């Protein structure tokens, strides 16, 4: 049986922001901004018998995995931390990546250089 550590993030966001940042590699305000920009994406509409995890949890799982890449973390580690299956970690990662890539121009910008 896995016990999710996700509820700790709310406490970290309110009382220990450095621990929130350490786990997700973004500050809480940045997390909220990203969440508000991706929440309406059609990929998060559940048309299946088994409903999806809330968008905030999917984003949390993605940021935890993306922020600790390489040998530091595996999908199994993230699954155990979040209290979900490895398949859910993979699905969450795919959903967030599709959303970010679809909204690429809103998330990423090329710096404007003033002509001389």
PDB file of C-alpha atoms in Angstrom:
ATOM      1  CA  UNK A   1       0.000   0.000   0.000  1.00  0.00           C
ATOM      2  CA  UNK A   2       1.288   3.458  -0.925  1.00  0.00           C
ATOM      3  CA  UNK A   3       0.645   6.584   1.087  1.00  0.00           C
ATOM      4  CA  UNK A   4       0.668   9.700  -1.040  1.00  0.00           C
ATOM      5  CA  UNK A   5       2.906  12.552   0.008  1.00  0.00           C
ATOM      6  CA  UNK A   6       0.963  15.030  -2.145  1.00  0.00           C
ATOM      7  CA  UNK A   7      -0.922  16.577   0.815  1.00  0.00           C
ATOM      8  CA  UNK A   8       2.416  17.767   2.190  1.00  0.00           C
ATOM      9  CA  UNK A   9       2.780  20.136  -0.761  1.00  0.00           C
ATOM     10  CA  UNK A  10      -0.090  22.324   0.441  1.00  0.00           C
ATOM     11  CA  UNK A  11       1.646  22.704   3.787  1.00  0.00           C
ATOM     12  CA  UNK A  12       4.958  23.400   2.050  1.00  0.00           C
ATOM     13  CA  UNK A  13       3.347  26.022  -0.198  1.00  0.00           C
ATOM     14  CA  UNK A  14       1.930  27.878   2.803  1.00  0.00           C
ATOM     15  CA  UNK A  15       4.611  27.436   5.452  1.00  0.00           C
ATOM     16  CA  UNK A  16       7.830  26.126   3.881  1.00  0.00           C
ATOM     17  CA  UNK A  17       8.046  27.378   0.287  1.00  0.00           C
ATOM     18  CA  UNK A  18      11.655  26.243  -0.055  1.00  0.00           C
ATOM     19  CA  UNK A  19      10.493  22.630   0.371  1.00  0.00           C
ATOM     20  CA  UNK A  20       7.753  23.123  -2.245  1.00  0.00           C
ATOM     21  CA  UNK A  21      10.415  24.434  -4.621  1.00  0.00           C
ATOM     22  CA  UNK A  22      12.792  21.600  -3.757  1.00  0.00           C
ATOM     23  CA  UNK A  23      10.175  18.989  -4.663  1.00  0.00           C
ATOM     24  CA  UNK A  24       8.683  20.570  -7.816  1.00  0.00           C
ATOM     25  CA  UNK A  25      11.486  22.920  -8.948  1.00  0.00           C
ATOM     26  CA  UNK A  26       9.037  25.835  -9.295  1.00  0.00           C
ATOM     27  CA  UNK A  27       7.628  28.291  -6.799  1.00  0.00           C
ATOM     28  CA  UNK A  28       3.984  27.991  -5.756  1.00  0.00           C
ATOM     29  CA  UNK A  29       2.968  31.140  -7.676  1.00  0.00           C
ATOM     30  CA  UNK A  30       4.569  29.761 -10.852  1.00  0.00           C
ATOM     31  CA  UNK A  31       2.763  26.456 -10.286  1.00  0.00           C
ATOM     32  CA  UNK A  32      -0.566  28.297  -9.956  1.00  0.00           C
ATOM     33  CA  UNK A  33       0.141  30.298 -13.118  1.00  0.00           C
ATOM     34  CA  UNK A  34       0.936  27.184 -15.159  1.00  0.00           C
ATOM     35  CA  UNK A  35      -2.106  25.413 -13.732  1.00  0.00           C
ATOM     36  CA  UNK A  36      -4.427  28.262 -14.704  1.00  0.00           C
ATOM     37  CA  UNK A  37      -3.044  28.278 -18.253  1.00  0.00           C
ATOM     38  CA  UNK A  38      -3.408  24.545 -18.891  1.00  0.00           C
ATOM     39  CA  UNK A  39      -6.547  23.603 -16.938  1.00  0.00           C
ATOM     40  CA  UNK A  40      -8.956  24.248 -19.819  1.00  0.00           C
ATOM     41  CA  UNK A  41      -7.087  22.081 -22.337  1.00  0.00           C
ATOM     42  CA  UNK A  42      -9.353  19.444 -23.938  1.00  0.00           C
ATOM     43  CA  UNK A  43      -6.990  16.593 -23.035  1.00  0.00           C
ATOM     44  CA  UNK A  44      -8.149  16.916 -19.437  1.00  0.00           C
ATOM     45  CA  UNK A  45     -11.797  16.256 -20.329  1.00  0.00           C
ATOM     46  CA  UNK A  46     -12.501  12.735 -19.171  1.00  0.00           C
ATOM     47  CA  UNK A  47     -14.623  10.691 -21.556  1.00  0.00           C
ATOM     48  CA  UNK A  48     -13.608   7.373 -20.087  1.00  0.00           C
ATOM     49  CA  UNK A  49     -15.141   5.123 -17.468  1.00  0.00           C
ATOM     50  CA  UNK A  50     -12.149   5.710 -15.214  1.00  0.00           C
ATOM     51  CA  UNK A  51     -11.821   9.446 -14.487  1.00  0.00           C
ATOM     52  CA  UNK A  52      -8.514  11.273 -14.724  1.00  0.00           C
ATOM     53  CA  UNK A  53      -6.598  12.646 -11.792  1.00  0.00           C
ATOM     54  CA  UNK A  54      -7.206  16.357 -11.165  1.00  0.00           C
ATOM     55  CA  UNK A  55      -5.080  18.623 -13.374  1.00  0.00           C
ATOM     56  CA  UNK A  56      -3.206  19.977 -10.332  1.00  0.00           C
ATOM     57  CA  UNK A  57      -2.087  16.470  -9.386  1.00  0.00           C
ATOM     58  CA  UNK A  58      -1.094  15.659 -12.962  1.00  0.00           C
ATOM     59  CA  UNK A  59       0.988  18.844 -13.096  1.00  0.00           C
ATOM     60  CA  UNK A  60       2.546  18.028  -9.720  1.00  0.00           C
ATOM     61  CA  UNK A  61       3.534  14.549 -10.872  1.00  0.00           C
ATOM     62  CA  UNK A  62       4.983  15.932 -14.100  1.00  0.00           C
ATOM     63  CA  UNK A  63       6.988  18.673 -12.383  1.00  0.00           C
ATOM     64  CA  UNK A  64       8.366  16.264  -9.807  1.00  0.00           C
ATOM     65  CA  UNK A  65       9.552  13.906 -12.524  1.00  0.00           C
ATOM     66  CA  UNK A  66      10.809  16.597 -14.912  1.00  0.00           C
ATOM     67  CA  UNK A  67      12.652  18.473 -12.196  1.00  0.00           C
ATOM     68  CA  UNK A  68      14.533  15.402 -11.019  1.00  0.00           C
ATOM     69  CA  UNK A  69      15.606  13.832 -14.292  1.00  0.00           C
ATOM     70  CA  UNK A  70      18.292  11.261 -15.016  1.00  0.00           C
ATOM     71  CA  UNK A  71      19.424   8.761 -12.428  1.00  0.00           C
ATOM     72  CA  UNK A  72      17.895  10.824  -9.629  1.00  0.00           C
ATOM     73  CA  UNK A  73      14.308   9.657 -10.140  1.00  0.00           C
ATOM     74  CA  UNK A  74      12.328   6.997 -11.970  1.00  0.00           C
ATOM     75  CA  UNK A  75       8.619   6.659 -12.755  1.00  0.00           C
ATOM     76  CA  UNK A  76       8.482   4.079  -9.968  1.00  0.00           C
ATOM     77  CA  UNK A  77       9.891   6.616  -7.485  1.00  0.00           C
ATOM     78  CA  UNK A  78       7.338   9.230  -8.552  1.00  0.00           C
ATOM     79  CA  UNK A  79       4.520   6.679  -8.358  1.00  0.00           C
ATOM     80  CA  UNK A  80       5.483   5.724  -4.826  1.00  0.00           C
ATOM     81  CA  UNK A  81       5.813   9.384  -3.778  1.00  0.00           C
ATOM     82  CA  UNK A  82       2.439  10.346  -5.286  1.00  0.00           C
ATOM     83  CA  UNK A  83       0.611   7.175  -4.272  1.00  0.00           C
ATOM     84  CA  UNK A  84      -0.380   6.293  -7.845  1.00  0.00           C
ATOM     85  CA  UNK A  85       0.544   3.607 -10.354  1.00  0.00           C
ATOM     86  CA  UNK A  86       3.486   3.847 -12.746  1.00  0.00           C
ATOM     87  CA  UNK A  87       0.960   3.934 -15.596  1.00  0.00           C
ATOM     88  CA  UNK A  88      -0.651   7.010 -14.054  1.00  0.00           C
ATOM     89  CA  UNK A  89       2.745   8.725 -13.864  1.00  0.00           C
ATOM     90  CA  UNK A  90       3.311   8.020 -17.559  1.00  0.00           C
ATOM     91  CA  UNK A  91      -0.203   9.199 -18.503  1.00  0.00           C
ATOM     92  CA  UNK A  92       0.155  12.399 -16.458  1.00  0.00           C
ATOM     93  CA  UNK A  93       3.506  13.119 -18.087  1.00  0.00           C
ATOM     94  CA  UNK A  94       2.018  12.630 -21.554  1.00  0.00           C
ATOM     95  CA  UNK A  95      -1.011  14.832 -20.797  1.00  0.00           C
ATOM     96  CA  UNK A  96       1.079  17.721 -19.476  1.00  0.00           C
ATOM     97  CA  UNK A  97       3.613  17.491 -22.321  1.00  0.00           C
ATOM     98  CA  UNK A  98       0.842  17.526 -24.939  1.00  0.00           C
ATOM     99  CA  UNK A  99      -0.715  20.553 -23.257  1.00  0.00           C
ATOM    100  CA  UNK A 100       2.561  22.457 -23.033  1.00  0.00           C
ATOM    101  CA  UNK A 101       3.468  21.658 -26.644  1.00  0.00           C
ATOM    102  CA  UNK A 102       0.005  22.739 -27.842  1.00  0.00           C
ATOM    103  CA  UNK A 103       0.440  26.054 -26.027  1.00  0.00           C
ATOM    104  CA  UNK A 104       4.122  26.430 -26.900  1.00  0.00           C
ATOM    105  CA  UNK A 105       3.853  30.033 -28.089  1.00  0.00           C
ATOM    106  CA  UNK A 106       2.106  31.091 -24.882  1.00  0.00           C
ATOM    107  CA  UNK A 107       4.694  29.443 -22.624  1.00  0.00           C
ATOM    108  CA  UNK A 108       7.873  30.267 -24.499  1.00  0.00           C
ATOM    109  CA  UNK A 109       8.918  33.511 -26.091  1.00  0.00           C
ATOM    110  CA  UNK A 110      11.914  34.653 -28.068  1.00  0.00           C
ATOM    111  CA  UNK A 111      13.529  37.759 -26.599  1.00  0.00           C
ATOM    112  CA  UNK A 112      13.030  40.817 -28.754  1.00  0.00           C
ATOM    113  CA  UNK A 113      16.267  42.504 -29.763  1.00  0.00           C
ATOM    114  CA  UNK A 114      16.149  46.196 -30.556  1.00  0.00           C
ATOM    115  CA  UNK A 115      17.670  46.947 -33.968  1.00  0.00           C
ATOM    116  CA  UNK A 116      20.716  49.157 -33.846  1.00  0.00           C
TER     117      UNK A 116
END
